[in-house]
Amino acid sequence: MLFKGRYTGALAIVALFAISGCSDTSNNNPPVAVAPAGVLPENANEWVCEKTPKPPSEQDMASWCADNAPHGIALPDELRTPPLLADLTAKNLYDKSMESFLRAKTYEKELNWSADKRWRLTGPYVGDIGSGGSYGTHPAVKIYYSPEVVDWMCGDRSTDIPDGAMIVKSMHSINAGLG
């Protein structure tokens, strides 16, 4: 998704430090789960994390921004601005190029974009990781940020996010075994 317009900076900067929720994500792989069996727990305490990490402080955020610069390589020029829909041939070529960029995970493998520290769940998870069940909105996610987005999050978040900036939400099924 390409961004234009205002975005709430506080929420975005917390995403930069993405917290994995209740799951044990000490490695870089998404959690593995099976479909929930039976009825949902009646005890609401089974739906909340035992330890919820605190959001990072302003000092932690500033330190991360300084320690992790530069924040990768920008999106290639040919992908920064999609052609008008009126030029269907150009739009279709652009879509194929963007699809190739995303499927090859170029943002991660070649451009070295900043990303969440680990995969995270998108909602409640009942039971132990690997034998419980997810009630999340969709599979586990890991977010990647183009350097323009990181620069915006680390800088003056009252301005517009630059044209051509990109956030990629990578999703992976938590019901599939991962190596």
PDB file of N, CA and C in Angstrom, residues 54-127:
ATOM      1  N   LYS A  54       5.441  -3.025  28.074  1.00  0.00           N
ATOM      2  CA  LYS A  54       5.166  -1.592  28.010  1.00  0.00           C
ATOM      3  C   LYS A  54       5.581  -1.070  26.642  1.00  0.00           C
ATOM      4  N   PRO A  55       4.872  -0.045  26.137  1.00  0.00           N
ATOM      5  CA  PRO A  55       5.336   0.589  24.894  1.00  0.00           C
ATOM      6  C   PRO A  55       6.707   1.215  25.126  1.00  0.00           C
ATOM      7  N   PRO A  56       7.490   1.363  24.061  1.00  0.00           N
ATOM      8  CA  PRO A  56       8.823   1.948  24.226  1.00  0.00           C
ATOM      9  C   PRO A  56       8.728   3.421  24.632  1.00  0.00           C
ATOM     10  N   SER A  57       9.721   3.863  25.372  1.00  0.00           N
ATOM     11  CA  SER A  57       9.790   5.270  25.771  1.00  0.00           C
ATOM     12  C   SER A  57      10.267   6.105  24.585  1.00  0.00           C
ATOM     13  N   GLU A  58      10.112   7.418  24.677  1.00  0.00           N
ATOM     14  CA  GLU A  58      10.630   8.313  23.629  1.00  0.00           C
ATOM     15  C   GLU A  58      12.136   8.134  23.489  1.00  0.00           C
ATOM     16  N   GLN A  59      12.835   7.936  24.609  1.00  0.00           N
ATOM     17  CA  GLN A  59      14.285   7.731  24.581  1.00  0.00           C
ATOM     18  C   GLN A  59      14.632   6.426  23.857  1.00  0.00           C
ATOM     19  N   ASP A  60      13.867   5.350  24.134  1.00  0.00           N
ATOM     20  CA  ASP A  60      14.092   4.079  23.442  1.00  0.00           C
ATOM     21  C   ASP A  60      13.877   4.241  21.943  1.00  0.00           C
ATOM     22  N   MET A  61      12.836   4.977  21.570  1.00  0.00           N
ATOM     23  CA  MET A  61      12.548   5.178  20.146  1.00  0.00           C
ATOM     24  C   MET A  61      13.664   5.972  19.479  1.00  0.00           C
ATOM     25  N   ALA A  62      14.116   7.037  20.123  1.00  0.00           N
ATOM     26  CA  ALA A  62      15.195   7.856  19.560  1.00  0.00           C
ATOM     27  C   ALA A  62      16.473   7.032  19.424  1.00  0.00           C
ATOM     28  N   SER A  63      16.756   6.200  20.411  1.00  0.00           N
ATOM     29  CA  SER A  63      17.939   5.350  20.381  1.00  0.00           C
ATOM     30  C   SER A  63      17.843   4.351  19.236  1.00  0.00           C
ATOM     31  N   TRP A  64      16.662   3.722  19.075  1.00  0.00           N
ATOM     32  CA  TRP A  64      16.482   2.775  17.978  1.00  0.00           C
ATOM     33  C   TRP A  64      16.693   3.467  16.634  1.00  0.00           C
ATOM     34  N   CYS A  65      16.111   4.626  16.470  1.00  0.00           N
ATOM     35  CA  CYS A  65      16.231   5.368  15.207  1.00  0.00           C
ATOM     36  C   CYS A  65      17.688   5.674  14.885  1.00  0.00           C
ATOM     37  N   ALA A  66      18.461   6.076  15.888  1.00  0.00           N
ATOM     38  CA  ALA A  66      19.873   6.406  15.673  1.00  0.00           C
ATOM     39  C   ALA A  66      20.702   5.150  15.417  1.00  0.00           C
ATOM     40  N   ASP A  67      20.455   4.101  16.188  1.00  0.00           N
ATOM     41  CA  ASP A  67      21.249   2.881  16.085  1.00  0.00           C
ATOM     42  C   ASP A  67      20.972   2.082  14.811  1.00  0.00           C
ATOM     43  N   ASN A  68      19.810   2.252  14.220  1.00  0.00           N
ATOM     44  CA  ASN A  68      19.426   1.441  13.072  1.00  0.00           C
ATOM     45  C   ASN A  68      19.446   2.198  11.756  1.00  0.00           C
ATOM     46  N   ALA A  69      20.036   3.373  11.729  1.00  0.00           N
ATOM     47  CA  ALA A  69      20.144   4.118  10.476  1.00  0.00           C
ATOM     48  C   ALA A  69      21.322   3.551   9.690  1.00  0.00           C
ATOM     49  N   PRO A  70      21.303   3.501   8.389  1.00  0.00           N
ATOM     50  CA  PRO A  70      20.168   3.823   7.527  1.00  0.00           C
ATOM     51  C   PRO A  70      19.113   2.713   7.588  1.00  0.00           C
ATOM     52  N   HIS A  71      17.966   3.012   7.095  1.00  0.00           N
ATOM     53  CA  HIS A  71      16.806   2.121   7.236  1.00  0.00           C
ATOM     54  C   HIS A  71      16.479   1.372   5.955  1.00  0.00           C
ATOM     55  N   GLY A  72      17.463   1.048   5.173  1.00  0.00           N
ATOM     56  CA  GLY A  72      17.241   0.286   3.953  1.00  0.00           C
ATOM     57  C   GLY A  72      17.289   1.171   2.717  1.00  0.00           C
ATOM     58  N   ILE A  73      16.979   0.557   1.593  1.00  0.00           N
ATOM     59  CA  ILE A  73      16.999   1.232   0.297  1.00  0.00           C
ATOM     60  C   ILE A  73      15.568   1.511  -0.135  1.00  0.00           C
ATOM     61  N   ALA A  74      15.340   2.665  -0.716  1.00  0.00           N
ATOM     62  CA  ALA A  74      13.993   3.082  -1.120  1.00  0.00           C
ATOM     63  C   ALA A  74      13.422   2.174  -2.204  1.00  0.00           C
ATOM     64  N   LEU A  75      12.119   2.180  -2.300  1.00  0.00           N
ATOM     65  CA  LEU A  75      11.397   1.483  -3.353  1.00  0.00           C
ATOM     66  C   LEU A  75      11.918   1.958  -4.708  1.00  0.00           C
ATOM     67  N   PRO A  76      12.161   1.045  -5.659  1.00  0.00           N
ATOM     68  CA  PRO A  76      12.651   1.470  -6.975  1.00  0.00           C
ATOM     69  C   PRO A  76      11.712   2.489  -7.627  1.00  0.00           C
ATOM     70  N   ASP A  77      12.296   3.422  -8.373  1.00  0.00           N
ATOM     71  CA  ASP A  77      11.527   4.501  -9.003  1.00  0.00           C
ATOM     72  C   ASP A  77      10.350   3.992  -9.822  1.00  0.00           C
ATOM     73  N   GLU A  78      10.543   2.892 -10.561  1.00  0.00           N
ATOM     74  CA  GLU A  78       9.475   2.397 -11.435  1.00  0.00           C
ATOM     75  C   GLU A  78       8.265   1.858 -10.666  1.00  0.00           C
ATOM     76  N   LEU A  79       8.417   1.660  -9.351  1.00  0.00           N
ATOM     77  CA  LEU A  79       7.291   1.184  -8.535  1.00  0.00           C
ATOM     78  C   LEU A  79       6.712   2.275  -7.632  1.00  0.00           C
ATOM     79  N   ARG A  80       7.292   3.439  -7.625  1.00  0.00           N
ATOM     80  CA  ARG A  80       6.872   4.490  -6.689  1.00  0.00           C
ATOM     81  C   ARG A  80       5.506   5.076  -7.006  1.00  0.00           C
ATOM     82  N   THR A  81       5.179   5.210  -8.279  1.00  0.00           N
ATOM     83  CA  THR A  81       3.911   5.842  -8.651  1.00  0.00           C
ATOM     84  C   THR A  81       3.209   5.004  -9.713  1.00  0.00           C
ATOM     85  N   PRO A  82       2.077   4.411  -9.359  1.00  0.00           N
ATOM     86  CA  PRO A  82       1.359   3.609 -10.361  1.00  0.00           C
ATOM     87  C   PRO A  82       0.797   4.490 -11.471  1.00  0.00           C
ATOM     88  N   PRO A  83       0.746   3.954 -12.699  1.00  0.00           N
ATOM     89  CA  PRO A  83       0.160   4.722 -13.797  1.00  0.00           C
ATOM     90  C   PRO A  83      -1.344   4.893 -13.591  1.00  0.00           C
ATOM     91  N   LEU A  84      -1.913   5.833 -14.296  1.00  0.00           N
ATOM     92  CA  LEU A  84      -3.356   6.052 -14.224  1.00  0.00           C
ATOM     93  C   LEU A  84      -4.088   4.832 -14.768  1.00  0.00           C
ATOM     94  N   LEU A  85      -5.237   4.562 -14.220  1.00  0.00           N
ATOM     95  CA  LEU A  85      -6.052   3.440 -14.663  1.00  0.00           C
ATOM     96  C   LEU A  85      -6.475   3.604 -16.127  1.00  0.00           C
ATOM     97  N   ALA A  86      -6.523   4.833 -16.594  1.00  0.00           N
ATOM     98  CA  ALA A  86      -6.901   5.101 -17.984  1.00  0.00           C
ATOM     99  C   ALA A  86      -5.911   4.461 -18.961  1.00  0.00           C
ATOM    100  N   ASP A  87      -4.650   4.312 -18.537  1.00  0.00           N
ATOM    101  CA  ASP A  87      -3.653   3.636 -19.363  1.00  0.00           C
ATOM    102  C   ASP A  87      -3.549   2.198 -18.869  1.00  0.00           C
ATOM    103  N   LEU A  88      -4.493   1.381 -19.294  1.00  0.00           N
ATOM    104  CA  LEU A  88      -4.631   0.026 -18.774  1.00  0.00           C
ATOM    105  C   LEU A  88      -3.400  -0.842 -19.047  1.00  0.00           C
ATOM    106  N   THR A  89      -2.779  -0.683 -20.182  1.00  0.00           N
ATOM    107  CA  THR A  89      -1.588  -1.466 -20.502  1.00  0.00           C
ATOM    108  C   THR A  89      -0.465  -1.148 -19.515  1.00  0.00           C
ATOM    109  N   ALA A  90      -0.211   0.140 -19.287  1.00  0.00           N
ATOM    110  CA  ALA A  90       0.830   0.544 -18.335  1.00  0.00           C
ATOM    111  C   ALA A  90       0.470   0.091 -16.920  1.00  0.00           C
ATOM    112  N   LYS A  91      -0.793   0.209 -16.558  1.00  0.00           N
ATOM    113  CA  LYS A  91      -1.246  -0.204 -15.220  1.00  0.00           C
ATOM    114  C   LYS A  91      -1.046  -1.709 -15.025  1.00  0.00           C
ATOM    115  N   ASN A  92      -1.364  -2.510 -16.044  1.00  0.00           N
ATOM    116  CA  ASN A  92      -1.175  -3.961 -15.941  1.00  0.00           C
ATOM    117  C   ASN A  92       0.304  -4.326 -15.819  1.00  0.00           C
ATOM    118  N   LEU A  93       1.166  -3.644 -16.562  1.00  0.00           N
ATOM    119  CA  LEU A  93       2.610  -3.879 -16.451  1.00  0.00           C
ATOM    120  C   LEU A  93       3.117  -3.512 -15.055  1.00  0.00           C
ATOM    121  N   TYR A  94       2.637  -2.373 -14.542  1.00  0.00           N
ATOM    122  CA  TYR A  94       3.004  -1.946 -13.191  1.00  0.00           C
ATOM    123  C   TYR A  94       2.567  -3.003 -12.166  1.00  0.00           C
ATOM    124  N   ASP A  95       1.318  -3.477 -12.279  1.00  0.00           N
ATOM    125  CA  ASP A  95       0.801  -4.479 -11.343  1.00  0.00           C
ATOM    126  C   ASP A  95       1.655  -5.746 -11.357  1.00  0.00           C
ATOM    127  N   LYS A  96       2.076  -6.184 -12.526  1.00  0.00           N
ATOM    128  CA  LYS A  96       2.938  -7.376 -12.625  1.00  0.00           C
ATOM    129  C   LYS A  96       4.294  -7.113 -11.958  1.00  0.00           C
ATOM    130  N   SER A  97       4.838  -5.927 -12.175  1.00  0.00           N
ATOM    131  CA  SER A  97       6.117  -5.578 -11.551  1.00  0.00           C
ATOM    132  C   SER A  97       5.985  -5.531 -10.031  1.00  0.00           C
ATOM    133  N   MET A  98       4.890  -4.946  -9.528  1.00  0.00           N
ATOM    134  CA  MET A  98       4.669  -4.874  -8.083  1.00  0.00           C
ATOM    135  C   MET A  98       4.463  -6.279  -7.515  1.00  0.00           C
ATOM    136  N   GLU A  99       3.729  -7.108  -8.236  1.00  0.00           N
ATOM    137  CA  GLU A  99       3.523  -8.487  -7.786  1.00  0.00           C
ATOM    138  C   GLU A  99       4.863  -9.218  -7.670  1.00  0.00           C
ATOM    139  N   SER A 100       5.724  -9.063  -8.665  1.00  0.00           N
ATOM    140  CA  SER A 100       7.050  -9.696  -8.627  1.00  0.00           C
ATOM    141  C   SER A 100       7.869  -9.178  -7.450  1.00  0.00           C
ATOM    142  N   PHE A 101       7.833  -7.870  -7.224  1.00  0.00           N
ATOM    143  CA  PHE A 101       8.541  -7.243  -6.104  1.00  0.00           C
ATOM    144  C   PHE A 101       8.091  -7.849  -4.772  1.00  0.00           C
ATOM    145  N   LEU A 102       6.782  -8.005  -4.603  1.00  0.00           N
ATOM    146  CA  LEU A 102       6.241  -8.521  -3.351  1.00  0.00           C
ATOM    147  C   LEU A 102       6.497 -10.024  -3.198  1.00  0.00           C
ATOM    148  N   ARG A 103       6.247 -10.789  -4.255  1.00  0.00           N
ATOM    149  CA  ARG A 103       6.441 -12.247  -4.168  1.00  0.00           C
ATOM    150  C   ARG A 103       7.902 -12.618  -3.914  1.00  0.00           C
ATOM    151  N   ALA A 104       8.827 -11.864  -4.486  1.00  0.00           N
ATOM    152  CA  ALA A 104      10.258 -12.131  -4.287  1.00  0.00           C
ATOM    153  C   ALA A 104      10.754 -11.607  -2.944  1.00  0.00           C
ATOM    154  N   LYS A 105       9.896 -10.919  -2.216  1.00  0.00           N
ATOM    155  CA  LYS A 105      10.261 -10.311  -0.930  1.00  0.00           C
ATOM    156  C   LYS A 105      11.483  -9.412  -1.078  1.00  0.00           C
ATOM    157  N   THR A 106      11.498  -8.656  -2.158  1.00  0.00           N
ATOM    158  CA  THR A 106      12.616  -7.759  -2.459  1.00  0.00           C
ATOM    159  C   THR A 106      12.833  -6.757  -1.336  1.00  0.00           C
ATOM    160  N   TYR A 107      11.757  -6.295  -0.715  1.00  0.00           N
ATOM    161  CA  TYR A 107      11.840  -5.344   0.398  1.00  0.00           C
ATOM    162  C   TYR A 107      12.681  -5.896   1.538  1.00  0.00           C
ATOM    163  N   GLU A 108      12.647  -7.208   1.740  1.00  0.00           N
ATOM    164  CA  GLU A 108      13.407  -7.851   2.818  1.00  0.00           C
ATOM    165  C   GLU A 108      14.786  -8.306   2.340  1.00  0.00           C
ATOM    166  N   LYS A 109      14.825  -9.009   1.219  1.00  0.00           N
ATOM    167  CA  LYS A 109      16.046  -9.680   0.778  1.00  0.00           C
ATOM    168  C   LYS A 109      17.059  -8.759   0.105  1.00  0.00           C
ATOM    169  N   GLU A 110      16.585  -7.740  -0.624  1.00  0.00           N
ATOM    170  CA  GLU A 110      17.515  -6.874  -1.351  1.00  0.00           C
ATOM    171  C   GLU A 110      17.564  -5.445  -0.824  1.00  0.00           C
ATOM    172  N   LEU A 111      16.412  -4.932  -0.372  1.00  0.00           N
ATOM    173  CA  LEU A 111      16.358  -3.528   0.047  1.00  0.00           C
ATOM    174  C   LEU A 111      16.577  -3.352   1.541  1.00  0.00           C
ATOM    175  N   ASN A 112      16.543  -4.459   2.305  1.00  0.00           N
ATOM    176  CA  ASN A 112      16.855  -4.434   3.732  1.00  0.00           C
ATOM    177  C   ASN A 112      15.990  -3.449   4.525  1.00  0.00           C
ATOM    178  N   TRP A 113      14.685  -3.507   4.284  1.00  0.00           N
ATOM    179  CA  TRP A 113      13.780  -2.617   5.012  1.00  0.00           C
ATOM    180  C   TRP A 113      13.685  -3.016   6.476  1.00  0.00           C
ATOM    181  N   SER A 114      13.465  -2.049   7.345  1.00  0.00           N
ATOM    182  CA  SER A 114      13.251  -2.313   8.768  1.00  0.00           C
ATOM    183  C   SER A 114      11.962  -3.113   8.918  1.00  0.00           C
ATOM    184  N   ALA A 115      11.950  -3.988   9.914  1.00  0.00           N
ATOM    185  CA  ALA A 115      10.784  -4.856  10.109  1.00  0.00           C
ATOM    186  C   ALA A 115      10.531  -5.092  11.588  1.00  0.00           C
ATOM    187  N   ASP A 116       9.347  -5.617  11.862  1.00  0.00           N
ATOM    188  CA  ASP A 116       9.056  -6.063  13.218  1.00  0.00           C
ATOM    189  C   ASP A 116      10.155  -7.025  13.651  1.00  0.00           C
ATOM    190  N   LYS A 117      10.404  -7.081  14.941  1.00  0.00           N
ATOM    191  CA  LYS A 117      11.445  -7.972  15.451  1.00  0.00           C
ATOM    192  C   LYS A 117      11.092  -9.436  15.224  1.00  0.00           C
ATOM    193  N   ARG A 118       9.804  -9.744  15.264  1.00  0.00           N
ATOM    194  CA  ARG A 118       9.369 -11.136  15.135  1.00  0.00           C
ATOM    195  C   ARG A 118       7.936 -11.177  14.616  1.00  0.00           C
ATOM    196  N   TRP A 119       7.505 -12.347  14.236  1.00  0.00           N
ATOM    197  CA  TRP A 119       6.111 -12.554  13.832  1.00  0.00           C
ATOM    198  C   TRP A 119       5.221 -12.328  15.035  1.00  0.00           C
ATOM    199  N   ARG A 120       3.999 -11.879  14.786  1.00  0.00           N
ATOM    200  CA  ARG A 120       3.072 -11.663  15.906  1.00  0.00           C
ATOM    201  C   ARG A 120       1.669 -12.081  15.518  1.00  0.00           C
ATOM    202  N   LEU A 121       0.908 -12.442  16.527  1.00  0.00           N
ATOM    203  CA  LEU A 121      -0.483 -12.830  16.327  1.00  0.00           C
ATOM    204  C   LEU A 121      -1.340 -11.580  16.139  1.00  0.00           C
ATOM    205  N   THR A 122      -2.518 -11.760  15.552  1.00  0.00           N
ATOM    206  CA  THR A 122      -3.392 -10.613  15.279  1.00  0.00           C
ATOM    207  C   THR A 122      -4.653 -10.623  16.123  1.00  0.00           C
ATOM    208  N   GLY A 123      -4.671 -11.424  17.149  1.00  0.00           N
ATOM    209  CA  GLY A 123      -5.841 -11.476  18.023  1.00  0.00           C
ATOM    210  C   GLY A 123      -5.643 -12.527  19.092  1.00  0.00           C
ATOM    211  N   PRO A 124      -6.712 -12.844  19.804  1.00  0.00           N
ATOM    212  CA  PRO A 124      -6.610 -13.802  20.908  1.00  0.00           C
ATOM    213  C   PRO A 124      -6.135 -15.175  20.438  1.00  0.00           C
ATOM    214  N   TYR A 125      -5.360 -15.795  21.289  1.00  0.00           N
ATOM    215  CA  TYR A 125      -4.890 -17.158  21.066  1.00  0.00           C
ATOM    216  C   TYR A 125      -5.186 -17.926  22.340  1.00  0.00           C
ATOM    217  N   VAL A 126      -5.918 -19.013  22.228  1.00  0.00           N
ATOM    218  CA  VAL A 126      -6.305 -19.792  23.395  1.00  0.00           C
ATOM    219  C   VAL A 126      -5.475 -21.061  23.442  1.00  0.00           C
ATOM    220  N   GLY A 127      -4.807 -21.288  24.555  1.00  0.00           N
ATOM    221  CA  GLY A 127      -4.010 -22.494  24.727  1.00  0.00           C
ATOM    222  C   GLY A 127      -2.538 -22.235  24.479  1.00  0.00           C
TER     223      GLY A 127
END
